[in-house]
Amino acid sequence: PAYGRLKGLPGAWANKAARATRALLKHWFLLGTGLSIVWAQVWPWLGADGGPLWPEVTVKYGAVVSIFFISGLTMRTETMLGTIKDWRQHAFIQGF
């Protein structure tokens, strides 16, 4: 996407700001991970057992449910409907 020139900035600075914005948007997960690590160093009591985030519950259940839910949202509907035809194989694997 074209971000164009940022208002109020000279041409060279606007180009640098647009490139920085593209880089931040492209690498959002890596930056978020780094920010989470910094927060954990600064405020470790938030994620400690018995802390306000309740990691013994949220990580055990909330994170697992979120991962499977988001993974399911990314699947194509045609793929899911196509795998219904393999119900015998799925039943065998679940029963094994």
GROMACS .gro file of N, CA and C in nm:
model
  288
    1PRO      N    1   0.082  -0.119   0.000
    1PRO     CA    2   0.000   0.000   0.000
    1PRO      C    3   0.086   0.125   0.000
    2ALA      N    4   0.036   0.224  -0.065
    2ALA     CA    5   0.109   0.351  -0.072
    2ALA      C    6   0.067   0.439   0.045
    3TYR      N    7   0.164   0.480   0.124
    3TYR     CA    8   0.133   0.564   0.239
    3TYR      C    9   0.143   0.712   0.204
    4GLY      N   10   0.208   0.741   0.090
    4GLY     CA   11   0.219   0.880   0.048
    4GLY      C   12   0.305   0.960   0.143
    5ARG      N   13   0.298   1.087   0.128
    5ARG     CA   14   0.375   1.177   0.213
    5ARG      C   15   0.296   1.209   0.339
    6LEU      N   16   0.367   1.212   0.448
    6LEU     CA   17   0.305   1.249   0.574
    6LEU      C   18   0.299   1.400   0.582
    7LYS      N   19   0.188   1.453   0.624
    7LYS     CA   20   0.167   1.598   0.625
    7LYS      C   21   0.263   1.665   0.722
    8GLY      N   22   0.316   1.777   0.679
    8GLY     CA   23   0.401   1.858   0.766
    8GLY      C   24   0.547   1.817   0.768
    9LEU      N   25   0.584   1.711   0.698
    9LEU     CA   26   0.724   1.667   0.696
    9LEU      C   27   0.785   1.697   0.561
   10PRO      N   28   0.912   1.739   0.559
   10PRO     CA   29   0.979   1.757   0.430
   10PRO      C   30   0.988   1.625   0.356
   11GLY      N   31   1.014   1.630   0.226
   11GLY     CA   32   1.014   1.512   0.141
   11GLY      C   33   1.098   1.396   0.191
   12ALA      N   34   1.224   1.422   0.229
   12ALA     CA   35   1.313   1.314   0.272
   12ALA      C   36   1.263   1.250   0.401
   13TRP      N   37   1.217   1.332   0.494
   13TRP     CA   38   1.166   1.277   0.620
   13TRP      C   39   1.036   1.203   0.600
   14ALA      N   40   0.954   1.249   0.508
   14ALA     CA   41   0.828   1.181   0.480
   14ALA      C   42   0.855   1.043   0.422
   15ASN      N   43   0.955   1.032   0.334
   15ASN     CA   44   0.990   0.902   0.277
   15ASN      C   45   1.043   0.808   0.385
   16LYS      N   46   1.126   0.859   0.474
   16LYS     CA   47   1.178   0.776   0.583
   16LYS      C   48   1.068   0.732   0.677
   17ALA      N   49   0.976   0.823   0.707
   17ALA     CA   50   0.864   0.789   0.795
   17ALA      C   51   0.774   0.685   0.729
   18ALA      N   52   0.750   0.696   0.599
   18ALA     CA   53   0.668   0.598   0.528
   18ALA      C   54   0.736   0.462   0.526
   19ARG      N   55   0.869   0.459   0.506
   19ARG     CA   56   0.942   0.331   0.509
   19ARG      C   57   0.938   0.270   0.647
   20ALA      N   58   0.952   0.353   0.751
   20ALA     CA   59   0.947   0.302   0.888
   20ALA      C   60   0.808   0.247   0.919
   21THR      N   61   0.705   0.315   0.872
   21THR     CA   62   0.569   0.267   0.894
   21THR      C   63   0.547   0.133   0.826
   22ARG      N   64   0.596   0.118   0.702
   22ARG     CA   65   0.583  -0.010   0.631
   22ARG      C   66   0.656  -0.121   0.705
   23ALA      N   67   0.776  -0.090   0.756
   23ALA     CA   68   0.854  -0.191   0.828
   23ALA      C   69   0.783  -0.233   0.957
   24LEU      N   70   0.726  -0.136   1.028
   24LEU     CA   71   0.653  -0.169   1.151
   24LEU      C   72   0.532  -0.257   1.122
   25LEU      N   73   0.460  -0.226   1.016
   25LEU     CA   74   0.343  -0.305   0.981
   25LEU      C   75   0.381  -0.444   0.930
   26LYS      N   76   0.492  -0.454   0.861
   26LYS     CA   77   0.535  -0.582   0.808
   26LYS      C   78   0.583  -0.676   0.919
   27HIS      N   79   0.650  -0.620   1.019
   27HIS     CA   80   0.710  -0.701   1.126
   27HIS      C   81   0.638  -0.681   1.260
   28TRP      N   82   0.507  -0.669   1.257
   28TRP     CA   83   0.430  -0.640   1.377
   28TRP      C   84   0.442  -0.750   1.482
   29PHE      N   85   0.449  -0.875   1.440
   29PHE     CA   86   0.454  -0.984   1.537
   29PHE      C   87   0.588  -0.986   1.610
   30LEU      N   88   0.695  -0.968   1.537
   30LEU     CA   89   0.828  -0.965   1.599
   30LEU      C   90   0.840  -0.849   1.697
   31LEU      N   91   0.790  -0.733   1.657
   31LEU     CA   92   0.793  -0.617   1.746
   31LEU      C   93   0.706  -0.638   1.870
   32GLY      N   94   0.590  -0.699   1.852
   32GLY     CA   95   0.503  -0.728   1.965
   32GLY      C   96   0.566  -0.827   2.062
   33THR      N   97   0.637  -0.926   2.006
   33THR     CA   98   0.706  -1.023   2.091
   33THR      C   99   0.815  -0.954   2.173
   34GLY      N  100   0.891  -0.869   2.108
   34GLY     CA  101   0.996  -0.794   2.179
   34GLY      C  102   0.938  -0.705   2.287
   35LEU      N  103   0.828  -0.639   2.256
   35LEU     CA  104   0.762  -0.553   2.355
   35LEU      C  105   0.710  -0.636   2.474
   36SER      N  106   0.659  -0.753   2.446
   36SER     CA  107   0.612  -0.841   2.554
   36SER      C  108   0.727  -0.884   2.645
   37ILE      N  109   0.842  -0.911   2.586
   37ILE     CA  110   0.959  -0.950   2.665
   37ILE      C  111   1.004  -0.834   2.753
   38VAL      N  112   1.003  -0.714   2.698
   38VAL     CA  113   1.042  -0.596   2.778
   38VAL      C  114   0.943  -0.577   2.892
   39TRP      N  115   0.814  -0.588   2.865
   39TRP     CA  116   0.713  -0.573   2.970
   39TRP      C  117   0.732  -0.679   3.079
   40ALA      N  118   0.765  -0.803   3.038
   40ALA     CA  119   0.786  -0.909   3.136
   40ALA      C  120   0.907  -0.881   3.225
   41GLN      N  121   1.008  -0.814   3.170
   41GLN     CA  122   1.124  -0.777   3.250
   41GLN      C  123   1.092  -0.665   3.348
   42VAL      N  124   1.010  -0.571   3.303
   42VAL     CA  125   0.978  -0.454   3.386
   42VAL      C  126   0.875  -0.489   3.493
   43TRP      N  127   0.771  -0.564   3.456
   43TRP     CA  128   0.662  -0.597   3.548
   43TRP      C  129   0.642  -0.750   3.558
   44PRO      N  130   0.737  -0.823   3.616
   44PRO     CA  131   0.725  -0.970   3.620
   44PRO      C  132   0.611  -1.019   3.709
   45TRP      N  133   0.568  -0.938   3.805
   45TRP     CA  134   0.463  -0.981   3.897
   45TRP      C  135   0.329  -0.996   3.827
   46LEU      N  136   0.311  -0.933   3.709
   46LEU     CA  137   0.184  -0.947   3.638
   46LEU      C  138   0.159  -1.090   3.593
   47GLY      N  139   0.264  -1.159   3.552
   47GLY     CA  140   0.248  -1.295   3.502
   47GLY      C  141   0.287  -1.403   3.601
   48ALA      N  142   0.316  -1.366   3.725
   48ALA     CA  143   0.355  -1.464   3.826
   48ALA      C  144   0.232  -1.544   3.870
   49ASP      N  145   0.256  -1.665   3.923
   49ASP     CA  146   0.145  -1.745   3.975
   49ASP      C  147   0.070  -1.666   4.081
   50GLY      N  148  -0.062  -1.661   4.066
   50GLY     CA  149  -0.144  -1.585   4.158
   50GLY      C  150  -0.152  -1.437   4.125
   51GLY      N  151  -0.087  -1.395   4.016
   51GLY     CA  152  -0.088  -1.256   3.975
   51GLY      C  153  -0.219  -1.217   3.909
   52PRO      N  154  -0.233  -1.091   3.871
   52PRO     CA  155  -0.359  -1.043   3.815
   52PRO      C  156  -0.395  -1.103   3.679
   53LEU      N  157  -0.299  -1.159   3.606
   53LEU     CA  158  -0.330  -1.220   3.476
   53LEU      C  159  -0.369  -1.368   3.488
   54TRP      N  160  -0.357  -1.425   3.606
   54TRP     CA  161  -0.391  -1.565   3.633
   54TRP      C  162  -0.333  -1.659   3.528
   55PRO      N  163  -0.201  -1.663   3.515
   55PRO     CA  164  -0.141  -1.745   3.409
   55PRO      C  165  -0.172  -1.893   3.425
   56GLU      N  166  -0.198  -1.938   3.548
   56GLU     CA  167  -0.230  -2.080   3.567
   56GLU      C  168  -0.361  -2.117   3.501
   57VAL      N  169  -0.447  -2.019   3.473
   57VAL     CA  170  -0.574  -2.044   3.404
   57VAL      C  171  -0.569  -1.993   3.261
   58THR      N  172  -0.525  -1.869   3.243
   58THR     CA  173  -0.530  -1.809   3.109
   58THR      C  174  -0.437  -1.878   3.010
   59VAL      N  175  -0.319  -1.919   3.053
   59VAL     CA  176  -0.228  -1.986   2.961
   59VAL      C  177  -0.276  -2.128   2.934
   60LYS      N  178  -0.320  -2.195   3.038
   60LYS     CA  179  -0.360  -2.334   3.024
   60LYS      C  180  -0.484  -2.349   2.935
   61TYR      N  181  -0.580  -2.263   2.951
   61TYR     CA  182  -0.705  -2.277   2.876
   61TYR      C  183  -0.722  -2.168   2.770
   62GLY      N  184  -0.708  -2.043   2.809
   62GLY     CA  185  -0.733  -1.932   2.717
   62GLY      C  186  -0.642  -1.932   2.597
   63ALA      N  187  -0.513  -1.955   2.617
   63ALA     CA  188  -0.418  -1.953   2.505
   63ALA      C  189  -0.445  -2.069   2.410
   64VAL      N  190  -0.471  -2.186   2.464
   64VAL     CA  191  -0.496  -2.303   2.379
   64VAL      C  192  -0.624  -2.283   2.297
   65VAL      N  193  -0.729  -2.235   2.361
   65VAL     CA  194  -0.855  -2.211   2.290
   65VAL      C  195  -0.835  -2.105   2.183
   66SER      N  196  -0.763  -1.999   2.215
   66SER     CA  197  -0.739  -1.891   2.118
   66SER      C  198  -0.661  -1.941   1.997
   67ILE      N  199  -0.558  -2.021   2.021
   67ILE     CA  200  -0.477  -2.072   1.910
   67ILE      C  201  -0.561  -2.159   1.817
   68PHE      N  202  -0.640  -2.251   1.873
   68PHE     CA  203  -0.722  -2.336   1.788
   68PHE      C  204  -0.832  -2.257   1.718
   69PHE      N  205  -0.890  -2.158   1.785
   69PHE     CA  206  -0.995  -2.077   1.725
   69PHE      C  207  -0.941  -1.996   1.607
   70ILE      N  208  -0.827  -1.929   1.627
   70ILE     CA  209  -0.768  -1.849   1.519
   70ILE      C  210  -0.724  -1.939   1.405
   71SER      N  211  -0.670  -2.056   1.437
   71SER     CA  212  -0.631  -2.151   1.334
   71SER      C  213  -0.752  -2.196   1.253
   72GLY      N  214  -0.863  -2.219   1.320
   72GLY     CA  215  -0.985  -2.259   1.251
   72GLY      C  216  -1.040  -2.148   1.162
   73LEU      N  217  -1.025  -2.024   1.206
   73LEU     CA  218  -1.073  -1.912   1.124
   73LEU      C  219  -0.993  -1.896   0.995
   74THR      N  220  -0.869  -1.941   0.995
   74THR     CA  221  -0.785  -1.926   0.877
   74THR      C  222  -0.807  -2.037   0.775
   75MET      N  223  -0.880  -2.141   0.812
   75MET     CA  224  -0.903  -2.252   0.719
   75MET      C  225  -1.009  -2.213   0.615
   76ARG      N  226  -0.990  -2.262   0.493
   76ARG     CA  227  -1.088  -2.238   0.388
   76ARG      C  228  -1.209  -2.327   0.411
   77THR      N  229  -1.326  -2.273   0.385
   77THR     CA  230  -1.450  -2.347   0.404
   77THR      C  231  -1.453  -2.470   0.313
   78GLU      N  232  -1.405  -2.457   0.190
   78GLU     CA  233  -1.404  -2.570   0.097
   78GLU      C  234  -1.318  -2.684   0.150
   79THR      N  235  -1.207  -2.650   0.213
   79THR     CA  236  -1.119  -2.753   0.269
   79THR      C  237  -1.188  -2.826   0.383
   80MET      N  238  -1.253  -2.751   0.471
   80MET     CA  239  -1.322  -2.816   0.583
   80MET      C  240  -1.436  -2.905   0.534
   81LEU      N  241  -1.513  -2.856   0.437
   81LEU     CA  242  -1.624  -2.935   0.384
   81LEU      C  243  -1.573  -3.059   0.310
   82GLY      N  244  -1.457  -3.045   0.244
   82GLY     CA  245  -1.400  -3.158   0.173
   82GLY      C  246  -1.352  -3.268   0.265
   83THR      N  247  -1.305  -3.232   0.383
   83THR     CA  248  -1.255  -3.333   0.476
   83THR      C  249  -1.368  -3.410   0.545
   84ILE      N  250  -1.489  -3.358   0.538
   84ILE     CA  251  -1.602  -3.431   0.596
   84ILE      C  252  -1.621  -3.565   0.526
   85LYS      N  253  -1.582  -3.572   0.399
   85LYS     CA  254  -1.593  -3.696   0.323
   85LYS      C  255  -1.506  -3.806   0.381
   86ASP      N  256  -1.402  -3.770   0.453
   86ASP     CA  257  -1.311  -3.869   0.513
   86ASP      C  258  -1.352  -3.905   0.655
   87TRP      N  259  -1.479  -3.914   0.681
   87TRP     CA  260  -1.526  -3.936   0.817
   87TRP      C  261  -1.481  -4.070   0.874
   88ARG      N  262  -1.467  -4.171   0.790
   88ARG     CA  263  -1.421  -4.302   0.839
   88ARG      C  264  -1.279  -4.294   0.892
   89GLN      N  265  -1.194  -4.225   0.818
   89GLN     CA  266  -1.056  -4.208   0.861
   89GLN      C  267  -1.050  -4.128   0.991
   90HIS      N  268  -1.128  -4.022   1.002
   90HIS     CA  269  -1.130  -3.942   1.123
   90HIS      C  270  -1.179  -4.024   1.243
   91ALA      N  271  -1.281  -4.104   1.222
   91ALA     CA  272  -1.333  -4.189   1.329
   91ALA      C  273  -1.229  -4.291   1.374
   92PHE      N  274  -1.157  -4.349   1.276
   92PHE     CA  275  -1.053  -4.446   1.311
   92PHE      C  276  -0.943  -4.382   1.393
   93ILE      N  277  -0.899  -4.262   1.351
   93ILE     CA  278  -0.790  -4.195   1.423
   93ILE      C  279  -0.835  -4.155   1.563
   94GLN      N  280  -0.957  -4.104   1.576
   94GLN     CA  281  -1.007  -4.066   1.708
   94GLN      C  282  -1.024  -4.188   1.799
   95GLY      N  283  -1.062  -4.300   1.740
   95GLY     CA  284  -1.081  -4.421   1.819
   95GLY      C  285  -0.952  -4.493   1.853
   96PHE      N  286  -0.848  -4.465   1.778
   96PHE     CA  287  -0.720  -4.531   1.798
   96PHE      C  288  -0.655  -4.471   1.918
   0.00000   0.00000   0.00000
